[in-house]
Amino acid sequence: MLTDMYRSRHSSQPTIIDRVDPVIWSDKGRCPVISTEDEKSYEKNGFLFLKNVFNEKEVAELKREADRVENSDPTDEEVVSEPDSKEIRSVFRVHDKSDVLARLMSDERLVAVAEHFLDDDVYIHQSRVNFKPPFKGREFFWHSDFETWHTEDGMPRMRALSMSITLTDNSAHNGPLMLIPGSHKQFVSCVGETPDQNYKSSLKIQEIGTPDQDNLSQMVDENGIVAPVGPAGSVLIFDCNTMHGSGTNITPYPRSNLFFVYNAMSNRLVAPFGGTKPRPNFLATRENIVPVRSGQHKIQAAE
Ligand code: 6CS
Ligand code: FE
């Protein structure tokens, strides 16, 4: 049994636990694809925003694919609607639904950075598109992804990161992702018990595994909030424990972002630390794990 370094949802009082894991696992010198300055900024802030990584033609193709997966069967469990409408909020396991997206997950511009930061071969723990539809796209309340992945999925250590590829422009208006710089260095142990099949409601509105207002206020008082904005085709890389969230989109424009969560091969899932039944594979890969670089990934759904 692995020691639980980041216990959450077990006490009636929230607590702060210092991070014991490095942010950048590699000690092999500089990353081949990003500058030393960017790497230092990622270590300090817990995220890095790279504008215009993908060109217009690439973005158009990715957008086409995202629109295609958005039209998947809405009764499918992997297709999540908004809490108060039939609009599509998220589609999961998108790298299994599209050859184009499967190719993107192993794009050198993304994978080389993930491998360097995590100092290991990497596989996809979760992939999704969050559509944040016009007028009706609801918020994602503040959370650390790792809190959920550790407690509900059994991810042992903070050795995973997200890459969010912007498919539409992210502006100050359309509910861009907001992050608390430096929040990745502390783990907020949350209050509350995990209900059975929590994911069925948490993917629409997350209530369990969200930090208390006192700790959130303190983190924001100390470090502020940053909302990176930029054109479609930009990439936001953020650590698995960086506190983040986003507001409602009441503009006439969508805010669609594609996410790949890369986890180190050595950090594969064990039994969930919160003691609940593991979530399904479409949310947290446990079966058929292959490093993205191996080229062995097979798309599972018909085109
Ligand atoms: O459940 C997940 O894996 C992701 N979704 C939400 C709403 N919160 C935690 C994590 O980001
Ligand atoms: Fe998240």
Tab-separated table of C-alpha atoms and ligand atoms in Angstrom:
chain	number	residue	atom	x	y	z
A	1	MET	CA	0.000	0.000	0.000
A	2	LEU	CA	1.415	3.387	-1.012
A	3	THR	CA	1.498	6.124	1.632
A	4	ASP	CA	-1.118	8.799	1.040
A	5	MET	CA	0.934	11.992	0.836
A	6	TYR	CA	-2.042	14.172	-0.030
A	7	ARG	CA	-5.026	13.072	2.001
A	8	SER	CA	-8.287	14.852	1.195
A	9	ARG	CA	-12.016	14.594	1.950
A	10	HIS	CA	-11.484	12.858	5.303
A	11	SER	CA	-11.831	15.623	7.898
A	12	SER	CA	-14.338	18.328	8.765
A	13	GLN	CA	-11.558	20.945	8.642
A	14	PRO	CA	-9.689	21.980	5.488
A	15	THR	CA	-5.889	21.860	5.824
A	16	ILE	CA	-2.893	22.864	3.753
A	17	ILE	CA	-0.223	20.281	2.972
A	18	ASP	CA	3.115	21.361	1.483
A	19	ARG	CA	3.944	19.809	-1.849
A	20	VAL	CA	6.644	17.165	-1.527
A	21	ASP	CA	7.010	16.511	-5.254
A	22	PRO	CA	9.139	18.559	-7.641
A	23	VAL	CA	7.369	20.661	-10.276
A	24	ILE	CA	10.039	19.996	-12.878
A	25	TRP	CA	11.178	16.430	-12.395
A	26	SER	CA	14.051	16.498	-14.870
A	27	ASP	CA	17.532	17.470	-13.774
A	28	LYS	CA	18.959	16.936	-17.243
A	29	GLY	CA	19.435	20.588	-18.089
A	30	ARG	CA	17.339	22.524	-20.496
A	31	CYS	CA	14.322	21.369	-22.406
A	32	PRO	CA	14.904	21.060	-26.154
A	33	VAL	CA	11.759	22.978	-27.101
A	34	ILE	CA	11.231	25.805	-24.593
A	35	SER	CA	13.496	28.498	-23.188
A	36	THR	CA	15.108	28.384	-19.746
A	37	GLU	CA	13.146	31.521	-18.883
A	38	ASP	CA	9.831	29.824	-19.722
A	39	GLU	CA	10.832	26.770	-17.723
A	40	LYS	CA	11.645	28.897	-14.676
A	41	SER	CA	8.348	30.706	-15.014
A	42	TYR	CA	6.472	27.375	-15.126
A	43	GLU	CA	8.265	26.169	-12.008
A	44	LYS	CA	7.423	29.378	-10.144
A	45	ASN	CA	3.853	29.967	-11.311
A	46	GLY	CA	2.605	26.453	-12.077
A	47	PHE	CA	1.630	27.312	-15.645
A	48	LEU	CA	2.974	28.626	-18.927
A	49	PHE	CA	1.028	30.195	-21.795
A	50	LEU	CA	2.505	29.852	-25.289
A	51	LYS	CA	0.761	31.909	-27.967
A	52	ASN	CA	0.338	30.789	-31.592
A	53	VAL	CA	1.866	27.327	-31.294
A	54	PHE	CA	-0.473	26.032	-34.003
A	55	ASN	CA	-1.046	27.910	-37.276
A	56	GLU	CA	-4.373	28.841	-38.841
A	57	LYS	CA	-4.554	25.759	-41.047
A	58	GLU	CA	-3.827	23.435	-38.111
A	59	VAL	CA	-6.387	25.213	-35.928
A	60	ALA	CA	-9.046	24.909	-38.659
A	61	GLU	CA	-8.453	21.149	-38.830
A	62	LEU	CA	-8.571	20.738	-35.039
A	63	LYS	CA	-11.734	22.779	-34.861
A	64	ARG	CA	-13.354	20.627	-37.530
A	65	GLU	CA	-12.517	17.520	-35.517
A	66	ALA	CA	-13.796	19.056	-32.286
A	67	ASP	CA	-17.064	19.959	-34.020
A	68	ARG	CA	-17.321	16.414	-35.307
A	69	VAL	CA	-16.847	14.838	-31.856
A	70	GLU	CA	-19.302	17.363	-30.423
A	71	ASN	CA	-21.907	15.715	-32.621
A	72	SER	CA	-21.332	12.330	-30.947
A	73	ASP	CA	-24.331	10.529	-29.489
A	74	PRO	CA	-25.592	12.850	-26.705
A	75	THR	CA	-26.793	9.861	-24.649
A	76	ASP	CA	-23.227	8.552	-24.476
A	77	GLU	CA	-21.787	8.844	-20.948
A	78	GLU	CA	-18.641	10.435	-22.400
A	79	VAL	CA	-20.668	13.389	-23.698
A	80	VAL	CA	-21.540	15.761	-20.842
A	81	SER	CA	-24.216	18.439	-21.217
A	82	GLU	CA	-24.475	21.739	-19.354
A	83	PRO	CA	-26.270	21.507	-15.978
A	84	ASP	CA	-29.263	23.566	-17.119
A	85	SER	CA	-29.498	22.960	-20.863
A	86	LYS	CA	-28.867	20.363	-23.549
A	87	GLU	CA	-25.817	22.245	-24.853
A	88	ILE	CA	-22.673	20.129	-24.879
A	89	ARG	CA	-20.272	21.068	-22.080
A	90	SER	CA	-17.536	18.451	-22.551
A	91	VAL	CA	-16.691	15.403	-24.614
A	92	PHE	CA	-14.146	12.981	-23.109
A	93	ARG	CA	-11.683	10.469	-24.586
A	94	VAL	CA	-11.395	12.559	-27.742
A	95	HIS	CA	-8.008	11.062	-28.671
A	96	ASP	CA	-9.862	7.792	-29.186
A	97	LYS	CA	-12.521	9.366	-31.358
A	98	SER	CA	-10.351	11.054	-33.962
A	99	ASP	CA	-7.143	10.224	-35.840
A	100	VAL	CA	-6.318	13.921	-36.076
A	101	LEU	CA	-6.560	14.377	-32.303
A	102	ALA	CA	-4.633	11.151	-31.688
A	103	ARG	CA	-1.837	12.539	-33.854
A	104	LEU	CA	-1.959	15.839	-31.974
A	105	MET	CA	-1.473	14.148	-28.595
A	106	SER	CA	1.919	12.892	-29.795
A	107	ASP	CA	2.928	16.158	-31.485
A	108	GLU	CA	6.532	16.923	-30.589
A	109	ARG	CA	5.645	20.501	-29.582
A	110	LEU	CA	3.567	19.085	-26.723
A	111	VAL	CA	5.162	15.755	-25.854
A	112	ALA	CA	8.763	16.971	-25.623
A	113	VAL	CA	7.722	19.489	-22.968
A	114	ALA	CA	5.615	16.962	-21.020
A	115	GLU	CA	8.448	14.415	-21.039
A	116	HIS	CA	10.950	16.996	-19.914
A	117	PHE	CA	8.849	18.393	-17.066
A	118	LEU	CA	7.831	14.907	-15.866
A	119	ASP	CA	11.170	13.238	-16.710
A	120	ASP	CA	9.538	10.060	-17.953
A	121	ASP	CA	7.635	8.545	-20.835
A	122	VAL	CA	4.095	9.887	-20.713
A	123	TYR	CA	0.633	8.540	-21.455
A	124	ILE	CA	-2.780	10.201	-21.670
A	125	HIS	CA	-4.579	10.101	-18.329
A	126	GLN	CA	-7.590	12.022	-19.684
A	127	SER	CA	-8.500	13.906	-22.858
A	128	ARG	CA	-11.471	16.170	-23.440
A	129	VAL	CA	-12.861	19.189	-25.227
A	130	ASN	CA	-14.616	21.777	-23.072
A	131	PHE	CA	-16.908	23.715	-25.411
A	132	LYS	CA	-18.129	26.544	-23.139
A	133	PRO	CA	-20.988	27.287	-25.554
A	134	PRO	CA	-22.237	30.833	-26.323
A	135	PHE	CA	-24.660	32.329	-23.770
A	136	LYS	CA	-25.010	29.049	-21.835
A	137	GLY	CA	-21.512	27.821	-20.997
A	138	ARG	CA	-21.405	27.526	-17.228
A	139	GLU	CA	-18.467	27.992	-14.876
A	140	PHE	CA	-15.906	25.514	-13.595
A	141	PHE	CA	-15.462	26.327	-9.904
A	142	TRP	CA	-11.944	26.617	-8.446
A	143	HIS	CA	-10.184	23.290	-8.071
A	144	SER	CA	-6.889	21.445	-8.257
A	145	ASP	CA	-7.225	18.609	-10.786
A	146	PHE	CA	-4.807	16.533	-8.736
A	147	GLU	CA	-7.149	16.619	-5.746
A	148	THR	CA	-9.742	14.721	-7.811
A	149	TRP	CA	-7.271	12.505	-9.660
A	150	HIS	CA	-5.587	11.458	-6.414
A	151	THR	CA	-8.744	10.970	-4.341
A	152	GLU	CA	-11.123	9.547	-6.957
A	153	ASP	CA	-8.677	7.982	-9.454
A	154	GLY	CA	-5.658	6.895	-7.371
A	155	MET	CA	-2.974	9.038	-9.016
A	156	PRO	CA	-0.133	8.674	-6.490
A	157	ARG	CA	2.078	11.747	-6.998
A	158	MET	CA	2.052	15.209	-8.541
A	159	ARG	CA	3.748	14.031	-11.717
A	160	ALA	CA	1.137	14.944	-14.328
A	161	LEU	CA	0.258	18.078	-16.269
A	162	SER	CA	-2.437	19.424	-18.578
A	163	MET	CA	-1.988	20.958	-21.983
A	164	SER	CA	-4.914	23.061	-23.084
A	165	ILE	CA	-4.961	23.922	-26.775
A	166	THR	CA	-7.244	26.868	-27.483
A	167	LEU	CA	-9.589	26.144	-30.404
A	168	THR	CA	-11.259	29.556	-30.287
A	169	ASP	CA	-9.868	32.875	-29.185
A	170	ASN	CA	-9.895	33.092	-25.380
A	171	SER	CA	-10.732	36.651	-24.382
A	172	ALA	CA	-11.442	38.453	-21.136
A	173	HIS	CA	-15.135	38.089	-21.995
A	174	ASN	CA	-15.863	34.491	-22.907
A	175	GLY	CA	-14.963	32.711	-19.667
A	176	PRO	CA	-11.224	32.105	-20.051
A	177	LEU	CA	-9.393	29.793	-17.690
A	178	MET	CA	-8.119	31.597	-14.588
A	179	LEU	CA	-5.209	30.350	-12.501
A	180	ILE	CA	-3.701	31.251	-9.120
A	181	PRO	CA	0.068	31.565	-9.629
A	182	GLY	CA	2.120	29.614	-7.096
A	183	SER	CA	-0.894	27.625	-5.841
A	184	HIS	CA	0.673	24.389	-7.158
A	185	LYS	CA	3.164	24.374	-4.261
A	186	GLN	CA	0.493	23.710	-1.666
A	187	PHE	CA	-2.206	21.067	-1.544
A	188	VAL	CA	-5.558	22.083	-0.134
A	189	SER	CA	-7.058	19.096	1.622
A	190	CYS	CA	-10.802	19.513	1.034
A	191	VAL	CA	-13.809	18.843	3.205
A	192	GLY	CA	-16.688	16.490	2.381
A	193	GLU	CA	-17.333	12.899	1.483
A	194	THR	CA	-17.324	11.623	-2.097
A	195	PRO	CA	-20.788	10.367	-3.069
A	196	ASP	CA	-21.139	7.236	-5.197
A	197	GLN	CA	-20.659	8.003	-8.901
A	198	ASN	CA	-19.762	11.578	-8.035
A	199	TYR	CA	-18.483	12.145	-11.569
A	200	LYS	CA	-22.024	12.123	-12.934
A	201	SER	CA	-22.661	15.469	-11.272
A	202	SER	CA	-19.107	16.812	-10.758
A	203	LEU	CA	-18.449	17.104	-14.487
A	204	LYS	CA	-21.412	19.505	-14.717
A	205	ILE	CA	-20.981	21.357	-11.413
A	206	GLN	CA	-18.164	20.379	-9.082
A	207	GLU	CA	-19.063	20.619	-5.405
A	208	ILE	CA	-16.860	18.018	-3.705
A	209	GLY	CA	-13.083	18.494	-3.922
A	210	THR	CA	-13.320	22.266	-4.170
A	211	PRO	CA	-11.311	24.297	-1.672
A	212	ASP	CA	-12.840	26.324	1.152
A	213	GLN	CA	-13.297	30.072	0.759
A	214	ASP	CA	-10.749	31.010	3.469
A	215	ASN	CA	-7.894	29.153	1.816
A	216	LEU	CA	-8.917	30.390	-1.631
A	217	SER	CA	-9.057	33.981	-0.382
A	218	GLN	CA	-5.635	33.671	1.192
A	219	MET	CA	-4.091	32.191	-1.956
A	220	VAL	CA	-5.568	34.941	-4.115
A	221	ASP	CA	-4.633	37.701	-1.645
A	222	GLU	CA	-1.043	36.501	-1.758
A	223	ASN	CA	-0.638	35.741	-5.451
A	224	GLY	CA	-3.538	37.161	-7.438
A	225	ILE	CA	-5.304	35.604	-10.409
A	226	VAL	CA	-4.037	35.331	-13.989
A	227	ALA	CA	-6.309	34.697	-16.985
A	228	PRO	CA	-4.124	34.065	-20.029
A	229	VAL	CA	-5.892	35.316	-23.152
A	230	GLY	CA	-4.876	34.880	-26.752
A	231	PRO	CA	-5.769	33.629	-30.196
A	232	ALA	CA	-6.890	30.124	-31.130
A	233	GLY	CA	-3.886	27.828	-31.516
A	234	SER	CA	-2.232	28.853	-28.246
A	235	VAL	CA	-1.232	26.316	-25.593
A	236	LEU	CA	-1.602	26.617	-21.834
A	237	ILE	CA	0.524	24.129	-19.911
A	238	PHE	CA	-0.387	23.778	-16.252
A	239	ASP	CA	0.695	21.599	-13.384
A	240	CYS	CA	-1.781	19.021	-12.040
A	241	ASN	CA	-2.020	20.866	-8.716
A	242	THR	CA	-2.405	24.469	-9.940
A	243	MET	CA	-5.636	25.971	-8.617
A	244	HIS	CA	-7.828	27.031	-11.540
A	245	GLY	CA	-11.389	27.655	-12.631
A	246	SER	CA	-13.390	29.692	-15.127
A	247	GLY	CA	-16.524	31.793	-15.249
A	248	THR	CA	-19.727	31.594	-17.248
A	249	ASN	CA	-19.708	32.481	-20.940
A	250	ILE	CA	-22.538	34.891	-21.683
A	251	THR	CA	-21.028	36.153	-24.949
A	252	PRO	CA	-22.293	35.054	-28.400
A	253	TYR	CA	-18.927	33.315	-28.968
A	254	PRO	CA	-17.875	29.850	-27.844
A	255	ARG	CA	-14.736	29.298	-25.800
A	256	SER	CA	-13.610	25.843	-26.812
A	257	ASN	CA	-10.428	24.320	-25.435
A	258	LEU	CA	-8.979	20.885	-26.048
A	259	PHE	CA	-7.198	19.212	-23.127
A	260	PHE	CA	-4.660	16.433	-22.946
A	261	VAL	CA	-3.567	15.320	-19.497
A	262	TYR	CA	-0.147	13.686	-19.624
A	263	ASN	CA	0.864	11.474	-16.729
A	264	ALA	CA	4.302	9.915	-16.119
A	265	MET	CA	4.366	6.179	-16.864
A	266	SER	CA	5.850	5.666	-13.392
A	267	ASN	CA	2.878	7.492	-11.828
A	268	ARG	CA	0.197	5.116	-13.076
A	269	LEU	CA	-3.033	4.835	-11.141
A	270	VAL	CA	-3.479	2.649	-8.098
A	271	ALA	CA	-6.661	2.204	-6.026
A	272	PRO	CA	-8.362	5.578	-5.382
A	273	PHE	CA	-6.976	7.177	-2.193
A	274	GLY	CA	-10.478	8.225	-1.129
A	275	GLY	CA	-11.564	4.585	-0.984
A	276	THR	CA	-14.280	4.881	-3.642
A	277	LYS	CA	-14.730	2.686	-6.708
A	278	PRO	CA	-12.408	3.794	-9.554
A	279	ARG	CA	-13.976	6.123	-12.118
A	280	PRO	CA	-14.441	4.779	-15.650
A	281	ASN	CA	-11.556	4.558	-18.106
A	282	PHE	CA	-12.862	7.469	-20.191
A	283	LEU	CA	-12.091	9.817	-17.272
A	284	ALA	CA	-8.968	8.162	-15.940
A	285	THR	CA	-6.993	5.709	-18.058
A	286	ARG	CA	-6.256	2.498	-16.178
A	287	GLU	CA	-6.406	-0.043	-18.995
A	288	ASN	CA	-4.379	-0.371	-22.198
A	289	ILE	CA	-1.794	2.173	-21.140
A	290	VAL	CA	0.676	3.011	-23.896
A	291	PRO	CA	3.273	5.794	-23.942
A	292	VAL	CA	2.158	8.416	-26.487
A	293	ARG	CA	5.515	8.128	-28.234
A	294	SER	CA	5.240	4.375	-28.775
A	295	GLY	CA	2.920	4.882	-31.752
A	296	GLN	CA	0.846	1.940	-30.498
A	297	HIS	CA	-2.252	3.948	-29.726
A	298	LYS	CA	-5.243	2.660	-31.674
A	299	ILE	CA	-8.325	4.734	-32.048
A	300	GLN	CA	-11.274	2.777	-30.708
A	301	ALA	CA	-14.342	4.409	-32.189
A	302	ALA	CA	-15.227	4.326	-35.873
A	303	GLU	CA	-14.570	7.581	-37.735
B	1	6CS	O1	-13.072	15.259	-12.962
B	1	6CS	C1	-12.032	15.559	-13.550
B	1	6CS	O2	-11.164	14.735	-13.804
B	1	6CS	C2	-11.823	16.985	-13.907
B	1	6CS	N1	-13.058	17.732	-13.927
B	1	6CS	C3	-13.459	18.525	-12.974
B	1	6CS	C4	-14.731	19.277	-13.073
B	1	6CS	N2	-12.718	18.722	-11.892
B	1	6CS	C5	-11.523	17.939	-11.645
B	1	6CS	C6	-10.854	17.614	-12.939
B	1	6CS	O3	-10.444	18.835	-13.524
B	2	FE	FE	-9.587	21.299	-14.065
